[in-house]
Each structure stands twice: as C-alpha cells, then as structure tokens.
Amino acid sequence: MSIVKHIPNTITCLNLFSGCTASLLAVEGHLELAAALVLVASVFDFMDGLAARALKAYSAMGKELDSLADMVSFGLTPGLIAFGYLKIAILGDASVDFNPDELSISQMAILLSAFIIPIFSALRLAKFNVDERQAASFVGVPTPANAMFWASIPLVLYFGDYPFIVEWLNNPAIIIVAIVITSLLLTAEIPMFALKVKNLSWQDNKIRYLFLMSLVLLAVLVKWLVIPLVIFVYILFSMIDNLTKKK
C-alpha cells in the first residue's frame, strides 16, 4: 500500500518533467517540440487524478504538487512559447539569444510581456486551491486549457498551411493582445464546466457530449485550426450551460 499511494505523485512528477523539458526546448527555439511536450504533460495531468481516484490515494501533498507541476507545464511553458513567437516577430528567430545589451527598452518590454501568462497562471492556480466553489467545476479558464491554446499554435503551423496565422504572428501587437486576453480569462469570474465525468448518461453529461460533438464538427470543417479554437468553444459552451441552469 505504501508504494501504491505514491503512484499519483509519481505521475505528477512526470508531468513536471515534461514541463521542464518543454520549457528548455522553448527557450532554445524548438517551439514544435515544446508544444508536443505540453500535450504529453496534459496526459500525465489527467492520469494522476485518475490514478488518485482509482487507488483512493488522495493527499494534501498531492494537491500542492499537482499545482506546482501545472505552474511549470501550463504556466511557464506557454509563456516561453509566446516569448518565442515575440522573438520571431521582433528579432526574426525564436532561437536567437536574448541579449539585453542589443535590445531597446521597447523591445525588452514587448518580449517580457510574454511572462504575463505565467503570472496569471500562478494567480489562477492559487485561486483554485483556496476557492471552495471549484470543487466540482471551475471559475475561469483552467491553466491546461490556456496552455493548450498556446501549444496549438506551433503544432497548427507545423501540420497545416495557414499563411494568415504566420502574418498575425509577425505582428507583436496581435501576440500581446492574445497574451492579455488569454491571461485575463484565467482569473475571470466565468463558471466553467469540468470535463471529468462520473457516469456516461446523456442527462448528466449533455453539455460535455455536445461540446465534444461540436469539436468533431469543427475538425471536419477547419481541420487543424480546431485546436486553438477549443478554448473559445469551451468558454461558449460553459456560458450556454450557465444560462440553461439559471432557467
């Protein structure tokens, strides 16, 4: 039993390891590999909770460790991916060294704006840990969902041909607006339904099934672009869910 109770925390550490490696890759300019490891980290993030429930291995330490791992994988890493795209927009290459001596104050400010993401991610995770309203659902966009948005950008560009996205990413103002909007959504007072299910009944999971069906339809219509759209579809369905519950 003593070994079993450490299984969820071990999986959480794999999430952290994936996030650390992803952050290193993002710093070195390998944005596609960093994005792929964010996806790997999200799998481990899902599995640690699943393991904890299956093995009844809950602990206060596990909850704190999960938040600390999420801060790296879903807070720091997406910030570094945004930092990489700002370097491309400002300096022409994500792998170029960050040398303050060769940058103007405005360039420094633009590049460092990427770290708004980890700051708001930390606020989101701290809020989640003390907010009793978020036991079965969420208030504000979860950090993994925000990380998926930023990780989706390099993957979409790698697998698909979207010149308009490349054009947008060459404009640092557009990237900064995206940073600010997605960061504010992390701490916004928007009730969000949880994707975890307790049973498979339609009545109890109607909003979740409709959400997944809409993603399948979008995937058929827009292909790889469905990935960055997930976060906005999630917000839309959460707002619809909130309105229907009030009636």
PDB file of C-alpha atoms in Angstrom, residues 7-215:
ATOM      1  CA  ILE A   7       1.784   6.316  -7.877  1.00  0.00           C
ATOM      2  CA  PRO A   8      -0.316   9.501  -8.456  1.00  0.00           C
ATOM      3  CA  ASN A   9       2.534  11.739  -7.240  1.00  0.00           C
ATOM      4  CA  THR A  10       4.969   9.872  -9.485  1.00  0.00           C
ATOM      5  CA  ILE A  11       2.720  10.573 -12.474  1.00  0.00           C
ATOM      6  CA  THR A  12       2.519  14.227 -11.397  1.00  0.00           C
ATOM      7  CA  CYS A  13       6.324  14.328 -11.378  1.00  0.00           C
ATOM      8  CA  LEU A  14       6.272  13.035 -14.960  1.00  0.00           C
ATOM      9  CA  ASN A  15       4.015  15.986 -15.772  1.00  0.00           C
ATOM     10  CA  LEU A  16       6.613  18.270 -14.160  1.00  0.00           C
ATOM     11  CA  PHE A  17       9.478  16.592 -16.011  1.00  0.00           C
ATOM     12  CA  SER A  18       7.637  17.052 -19.323  1.00  0.00           C
ATOM     13  CA  GLY A  19       7.035  20.712 -18.492  1.00  0.00           C
ATOM     14  CA  CYS A  20      10.684  21.321 -17.552  1.00  0.00           C
ATOM     15  CA  THR A  21      11.857  19.736 -20.795  1.00  0.00           C
ATOM     16  CA  ALA A  22       9.258  21.675 -22.789  1.00  0.00           C
ATOM     17  CA  SER A  23      10.421  24.933 -21.206  1.00  0.00           C
ATOM     18  CA  LEU A  24      14.036  24.164 -22.106  1.00  0.00           C
ATOM     19  CA  LEU A  25      13.065  23.399 -25.707  1.00  0.00           C
ATOM     20  CA  ALA A  26      11.015  26.590 -25.938  1.00  0.00           C
ATOM     21  CA  VAL A  27      13.973  28.669 -24.705  1.00  0.00           C
ATOM     22  CA  GLU A  28      16.167  27.054 -27.372  1.00  0.00           C
ATOM     23  CA  GLY A  29      13.601  27.910 -30.067  1.00  0.00           C
ATOM     24  CA  HIS A  30      12.218  24.393 -30.645  1.00  0.00           C
ATOM     25  CA  LEU A  31       8.613  25.530 -30.314  1.00  0.00           C
ATOM     26  CA  GLU A  32       7.013  22.494 -32.020  1.00  0.00           C
ATOM     27  CA  LEU A  33       8.768  20.035 -29.686  1.00  0.00           C
ATOM     28  CA  ALA A  34       7.918  22.202 -26.687  1.00  0.00           C
ATOM     29  CA  ALA A  35       4.267  22.214 -27.759  1.00  0.00           C
ATOM     30  CA  ALA A  36       4.256  18.427 -28.177  1.00  0.00           C
ATOM     31  CA  LEU A  37       5.591  18.011 -24.633  1.00  0.00           C
ATOM     32  CA  VAL A  38       2.848  20.286 -23.296  1.00  0.00           C
ATOM     33  CA  LEU A  39       0.410  17.738 -24.732  1.00  0.00           C
ATOM     34  CA  VAL A  40       2.363  14.928 -23.045  1.00  0.00           C
ATOM     35  CA  ALA A  41       2.243  16.850 -19.750  1.00  0.00           C
ATOM     36  CA  SER A  42      -1.532  17.239 -20.104  1.00  0.00           C
ATOM     37  CA  VAL A  43      -1.883  13.462 -20.457  1.00  0.00           C
ATOM     38  CA  PHE A  44       0.080  12.948 -17.231  1.00  0.00           C
ATOM     39  CA  ASP A  45      -2.011  15.686 -15.580  1.00  0.00           C
ATOM     40  CA  PHE A  46      -5.170  13.770 -16.467  1.00  0.00           C
ATOM     41  CA  MET A  47      -3.713  10.422 -15.427  1.00  0.00           C
ATOM     42  CA  ASP A  48      -2.550  11.497 -11.963  1.00  0.00           C
ATOM     43  CA  GLY A  49      -6.085  12.474 -10.970  1.00  0.00           C
ATOM     44  CA  LEU A  50      -7.441   9.287 -12.498  1.00  0.00           C
ATOM     45  CA  ALA A  51      -4.892   7.223 -10.568  1.00  0.00           C
ATOM     46  CA  ALA A  52      -5.627   9.054  -7.315  1.00  0.00           C
ATOM     47  CA  ARG A  53      -9.351   8.328  -7.652  1.00  0.00           C
ATOM     48  CA  ALA A  54      -8.850   4.705  -8.705  1.00  0.00           C
ATOM     49  CA  LEU A  55      -6.354   3.955  -5.930  1.00  0.00           C
ATOM     50  CA  LYS A  56      -8.039   6.243  -3.360  1.00  0.00           C
ATOM     51  CA  ALA A  57      -4.618   7.797  -2.863  1.00  0.00           C
ATOM     52  CA  TYR A  58      -5.626  11.386  -2.137  1.00  0.00           C
ATOM     53  CA  SER A  59      -3.302  13.625  -0.141  1.00  0.00           C
ATOM     54  CA  ALA A  60      -2.791  17.303   0.641  1.00  0.00           C
ATOM     55  CA  MET A  61       0.748  16.969  -0.662  1.00  0.00           C
ATOM     56  CA  GLY A  62      -0.537  15.541  -3.946  1.00  0.00           C
ATOM     57  CA  LYS A  63      -2.820  18.554  -4.427  1.00  0.00           C
ATOM     58  CA  GLU A  64       0.021  21.012  -3.848  1.00  0.00           C
ATOM     59  CA  LEU A  65       2.443  19.018  -6.013  1.00  0.00           C
ATOM     60  CA  ASP A  66      -0.110  18.999  -8.826  1.00  0.00           C
ATOM     61  CA  SER A  67      -0.367  22.809  -8.720  1.00  0.00           C
ATOM     62  CA  LEU A  68       3.409  23.217  -8.693  1.00  0.00           C
ATOM     63  CA  ALA A  69       3.782  20.892 -11.683  1.00  0.00           C
ATOM     64  CA  ASP A  70       0.973  22.692 -13.519  1.00  0.00           C
ATOM     65  CA  MET A  71       2.704  26.018 -12.911  1.00  0.00           C
ATOM     66  CA  VAL A  72       5.695  24.813 -14.920  1.00  0.00           C
ATOM     67  CA  SER A  73       3.930  22.773 -17.611  1.00  0.00           C
ATOM     68  CA  PHE A  74       0.912  25.009 -18.128  1.00  0.00           C
ATOM     69  CA  GLY A  75       2.141  28.364 -16.837  1.00  0.00           C
ATOM     70  CA  LEU A  76       5.825  28.849 -17.602  1.00  0.00           C
ATOM     71  CA  THR A  77       5.978  26.794 -20.810  1.00  0.00           C
ATOM     72  CA  PRO A  78       3.144  28.593 -22.678  1.00  0.00           C
ATOM     73  CA  GLY A  79       4.748  31.867 -21.579  1.00  0.00           C
ATOM     74  CA  LEU A  80       8.027  30.752 -23.128  1.00  0.00           C
ATOM     75  CA  ILE A  81       6.237  29.672 -26.325  1.00  0.00           C
ATOM     76  CA  ALA A  82       4.686  33.158 -26.540  1.00  0.00           C
ATOM     77  CA  PHE A  83       8.149  34.576 -25.810  1.00  0.00           C
ATOM     78  CA  GLY A  84       9.495  32.554 -28.758  1.00  0.00           C
ATOM     79  CA  TYR A  85       6.908  33.991 -31.129  1.00  0.00           C
ATOM     80  CA  LEU A  86       7.607  37.504 -29.890  1.00  0.00           C
ATOM     81  CA  LYS A  87      11.302  36.883 -30.602  1.00  0.00           C
ATOM     82  CA  ILE A  88      10.373  35.806 -34.133  1.00  0.00           C
ATOM     83  CA  ALA A  89       8.282  38.965 -34.593  1.00  0.00           C
ATOM     84  CA  ILE A  90      10.926  41.290 -33.125  1.00  0.00           C
ATOM     85  CA  LEU A  91      14.239  39.550 -33.858  1.00  0.00           C
ATOM     86  CA  GLY A  92      13.331  37.198 -36.719  1.00  0.00           C
ATOM     87  CA  ASP A  93      14.211  33.915 -34.979  1.00  0.00           C
ATOM     88  CA  ALA A  94      12.955  32.110 -31.857  1.00  0.00           C
ATOM     89  CA  SER A  95      16.383  30.589 -31.197  1.00  0.00           C
ATOM     90  CA  VAL A  96      18.332  33.857 -31.186  1.00  0.00           C
ATOM     91  CA  ASP A  97      19.987  34.718 -27.858  1.00  0.00           C
ATOM     92  CA  PHE A  98      18.173  37.114 -25.558  1.00  0.00           C
ATOM     93  CA  ASN A  99      20.784  39.846 -25.179  1.00  0.00           C
ATOM     94  CA  PRO A 100      19.564  42.940 -23.284  1.00  0.00           C
ATOM     95  CA  ASP A 101      22.593  44.929 -24.475  1.00  0.00           C
ATOM     96  CA  GLU A 102      21.362  44.674 -28.064  1.00  0.00           C
ATOM     97  CA  LEU A 103      17.696  45.445 -27.362  1.00  0.00           C
ATOM     98  CA  SER A 104      15.870  48.727 -26.962  1.00  0.00           C
ATOM     99  CA  ILE A 105      13.657  49.328 -23.929  1.00  0.00           C
ATOM    100  CA  SER A 106      10.532  48.922 -26.086  1.00  0.00           C
ATOM    101  CA  GLN A 107      11.805  45.607 -27.493  1.00  0.00           C
ATOM    102  CA  MET A 108      12.559  44.389 -23.961  1.00  0.00           C
ATOM    103  CA  ALA A 109       9.065  45.364 -22.819  1.00  0.00           C
ATOM    104  CA  ILE A 110       7.444  43.579 -25.764  1.00  0.00           C
ATOM    105  CA  LEU A 111       9.428  40.382 -25.209  1.00  0.00           C
ATOM    106  CA  LEU A 112       8.907  40.301 -21.447  1.00  0.00           C
ATOM    107  CA  SER A 113       5.141  40.770 -21.862  1.00  0.00           C
ATOM    108  CA  ALA A 114       5.068  37.009 -22.540  1.00  0.00           C
ATOM    109  CA  PHE A 115       5.515  36.441 -18.802  1.00  0.00           C
ATOM    110  CA  ILE A 116       2.073  37.855 -18.122  1.00  0.00           C
ATOM    111  CA  ILE A 117       0.961  34.281 -18.884  1.00  0.00           C
ATOM    112  CA  PRO A 118       2.888  32.568 -16.046  1.00  0.00           C
ATOM    113  CA  ILE A 119       1.960  35.379 -13.635  1.00  0.00           C
ATOM    114  CA  PHE A 120      -1.768  34.933 -14.271  1.00  0.00           C
ATOM    115  CA  SER A 121      -1.357  31.158 -14.309  1.00  0.00           C
ATOM    116  CA  ALA A 122       0.101  31.358 -10.796  1.00  0.00           C
ATOM    117  CA  LEU A 123      -2.834  33.543  -9.717  1.00  0.00           C
ATOM    118  CA  ARG A 124      -5.253  31.049 -11.287  1.00  0.00           C
ATOM    119  CA  LEU A 125      -3.693  28.044  -9.535  1.00  0.00           C
ATOM    120  CA  ALA A 126      -3.522  29.812  -6.176  1.00  0.00           C
ATOM    121  CA  LYS A 127      -7.160  30.862  -6.538  1.00  0.00           C
ATOM    122  CA  PHE A 128      -8.184  27.310  -7.439  1.00  0.00           C
ATOM    123  CA  ASN A 129      -6.526  25.889  -4.320  1.00  0.00           C
ATOM    124  CA  VAL A 130      -8.459  28.145  -1.938  1.00  0.00           C
ATOM    125  CA  ASP A 131     -11.738  28.618  -3.830  1.00  0.00           C
ATOM    126  CA  GLU A 132     -14.366  26.224  -2.442  1.00  0.00           C
ATOM    127  CA  ARG A 133     -16.614  26.890  -5.464  1.00  0.00           C
ATOM    128  CA  GLN A 134     -14.215  24.929  -7.682  1.00  0.00           C
ATOM    129  CA  ALA A 135     -14.561  21.501  -6.104  1.00  0.00           C
ATOM    130  CA  ALA A 136     -16.649  20.068  -8.970  1.00  0.00           C
ATOM    131  CA  SER A 137     -16.297  22.755 -11.657  1.00  0.00           C
ATOM    132  CA  PHE A 138     -14.102  25.738 -12.480  1.00  0.00           C
ATOM    133  CA  VAL A 139     -14.283  29.515 -12.274  1.00  0.00           C
ATOM    134  CA  GLY A 140     -12.115  30.925 -15.034  1.00  0.00           C
ATOM    135  CA  VAL A 141     -10.283  29.032 -17.760  1.00  0.00           C
ATOM    136  CA  PRO A 142      -8.122  26.211 -16.322  1.00  0.00           C
ATOM    137  CA  THR A 143      -4.372  26.553 -16.876  1.00  0.00           C
ATOM    138  CA  PRO A 144      -4.137  23.356 -19.014  1.00  0.00           C
ATOM    139  CA  ALA A 145      -6.774  24.769 -21.399  1.00  0.00           C
ATOM    140  CA  ASN A 146      -4.830  28.019 -21.775  1.00  0.00           C
ATOM    141  CA  ALA A 147      -1.610  26.065 -22.277  1.00  0.00           C
ATOM    142  CA  MET A 148      -3.296  24.003 -24.998  1.00  0.00           C
ATOM    143  CA  PHE A 149      -4.130  27.220 -26.847  1.00  0.00           C
ATOM    144  CA  TRP A 150      -0.515  28.393 -26.897  1.00  0.00           C
ATOM    145  CA  ALA A 151       0.843  24.913 -27.619  1.00  0.00           C
ATOM    146  CA  SER A 152      -1.584  24.561 -30.509  1.00  0.00           C
ATOM    147  CA  ILE A 153      -0.011  27.435 -32.467  1.00  0.00           C
ATOM    148  CA  PRO A 154       3.316  25.731 -33.328  1.00  0.00           C
ATOM    149  CA  LEU A 155       1.510  22.439 -33.991  1.00  0.00           C
ATOM    150  CA  VAL A 156      -1.047  24.042 -36.317  1.00  0.00           C
ATOM    151  CA  LEU A 157       1.725  25.750 -38.275  1.00  0.00           C
ATOM    152  CA  TYR A 158       3.737  22.514 -38.426  1.00  0.00           C
ATOM    153  CA  PHE A 159       0.913  20.326 -39.707  1.00  0.00           C
ATOM    154  CA  GLY A 160      -1.061  22.841 -41.753  1.00  0.00           C
ATOM    155  CA  ASP A 161      -0.584  25.701 -44.195  1.00  0.00           C
ATOM    156  CA  TYR A 162      -2.087  28.850 -42.694  1.00  0.00           C
ATOM    157  CA  PRO A 163      -0.371  31.985 -44.091  1.00  0.00           C
ATOM    158  CA  PHE A 164      -2.731  34.315 -42.228  1.00  0.00           C
ATOM    159  CA  ILE A 165      -1.585  32.893 -38.862  1.00  0.00           C
ATOM    160  CA  VAL A 166       2.043  33.432 -39.868  1.00  0.00           C
ATOM    161  CA  GLU A 167       1.148  37.011 -40.829  1.00  0.00           C
ATOM    162  CA  TRP A 168      -0.548  37.590 -37.461  1.00  0.00           C
ATOM    163  CA  LEU A 169       2.456  36.192 -35.600  1.00  0.00           C
ATOM    164  CA  ASN A 170       4.702  38.683 -37.364  1.00  0.00           C
ATOM    165  CA  ASN A 171       2.775  41.437 -35.603  1.00  0.00           C
ATOM    166  CA  PRO A 172       3.847  41.685 -31.936  1.00  0.00           C
ATOM    167  CA  ALA A 173       0.768  43.765 -31.103  1.00  0.00           C
ATOM    168  CA  ILE A 174      -1.522  40.851 -32.034  1.00  0.00           C
ATOM    169  CA  ILE A 175       0.538  38.446 -29.910  1.00  0.00           C
ATOM    170  CA  ILE A 176       0.416  40.817 -26.925  1.00  0.00           C
ATOM    171  CA  VAL A 177      -3.365  41.206 -27.265  1.00  0.00           C
ATOM    172  CA  ALA A 178      -3.681  37.394 -27.292  1.00  0.00           C
ATOM    173  CA  ILE A 179      -1.429  37.182 -24.217  1.00  0.00           C
ATOM    174  CA  VAL A 180      -3.530  39.717 -22.304  1.00  0.00           C
ATOM    175  CA  ILE A 181      -6.903  38.213 -23.287  1.00  0.00           C
ATOM    176  CA  THR A 182      -5.965  34.597 -22.516  1.00  0.00           C
ATOM    177  CA  SER A 183      -4.314  35.643 -19.243  1.00  0.00           C
ATOM    178  CA  LEU A 184      -7.381  37.578 -18.083  1.00  0.00           C
ATOM    179  CA  LEU A 185      -9.584  34.597 -18.923  1.00  0.00           C
ATOM    180  CA  LEU A 186      -7.598  32.532 -16.405  1.00  0.00           C
ATOM    181  CA  THR A 187      -8.884  34.611 -13.494  1.00  0.00           C
ATOM    182  CA  ALA A 188     -12.211  35.734 -14.993  1.00  0.00           C
ATOM    183  CA  GLU A 189     -15.349  35.068 -12.962  1.00  0.00           C
ATOM    184  CA  ILE A 190     -16.756  32.738 -15.626  1.00  0.00           C
ATOM    185  CA  PRO A 191     -18.103  29.419 -14.315  1.00  0.00           C
ATOM    186  CA  MET A 192     -16.726  26.595 -16.491  1.00  0.00           C
ATOM    187  CA  PHE A 193     -17.979  23.021 -16.552  1.00  0.00           C
ATOM    188  CA  ALA A 194     -15.466  20.276 -15.759  1.00  0.00           C
ATOM    189  CA  LEU A 195     -14.724  17.704 -18.450  1.00  0.00           C
ATOM    190  CA  LYS A 196     -14.416  14.850 -15.934  1.00  0.00           C
ATOM    191  CA  VAL A 197     -17.455  12.560 -15.865  1.00  0.00           C
ATOM    192  CA  LYS A 198     -18.859  10.408 -13.065  1.00  0.00           C
ATOM    193  CA  ASN A 199     -21.080   8.357 -15.404  1.00  0.00           C
ATOM    194  CA  LEU A 200     -21.881   8.106 -19.115  1.00  0.00           C
ATOM    195  CA  SER A 201     -25.551   9.144 -19.021  1.00  0.00           C
ATOM    196  CA  TRP A 202     -26.721  11.750 -21.526  1.00  0.00           C
ATOM    197  CA  GLN A 203     -28.706  13.723 -18.949  1.00  0.00           C
ATOM    198  CA  ASP A 204     -25.778  14.219 -16.584  1.00  0.00           C
ATOM    199  CA  ASN A 205     -23.242  14.914 -19.334  1.00  0.00           C
ATOM    200  CA  LYS A 206     -25.285  16.606 -22.060  1.00  0.00           C
ATOM    201  CA  ILE A 207     -23.129  19.744 -22.187  1.00  0.00           C
ATOM    202  CA  ARG A 208     -19.949  17.653 -22.347  1.00  0.00           C
ATOM    203  CA  TYR A 209     -21.233  15.469 -25.181  1.00  0.00           C
ATOM    204  CA  LEU A 210     -22.436  18.493 -27.151  1.00  0.00           C
ATOM    205  CA  PHE A 211     -19.061  20.153 -26.620  1.00  0.00           C
ATOM    206  CA  LEU A 212     -17.190  17.108 -27.934  1.00  0.00           C
ATOM    207  CA  MET A 213     -19.581  16.747 -30.890  1.00  0.00           C
ATOM    208  CA  SER A 214     -19.040  20.392 -31.828  1.00  0.00           C
ATOM    209  CA  LEU A 215     -15.265  19.842 -31.779  1.00  0.00           C
TER     210      LEU A 215
END
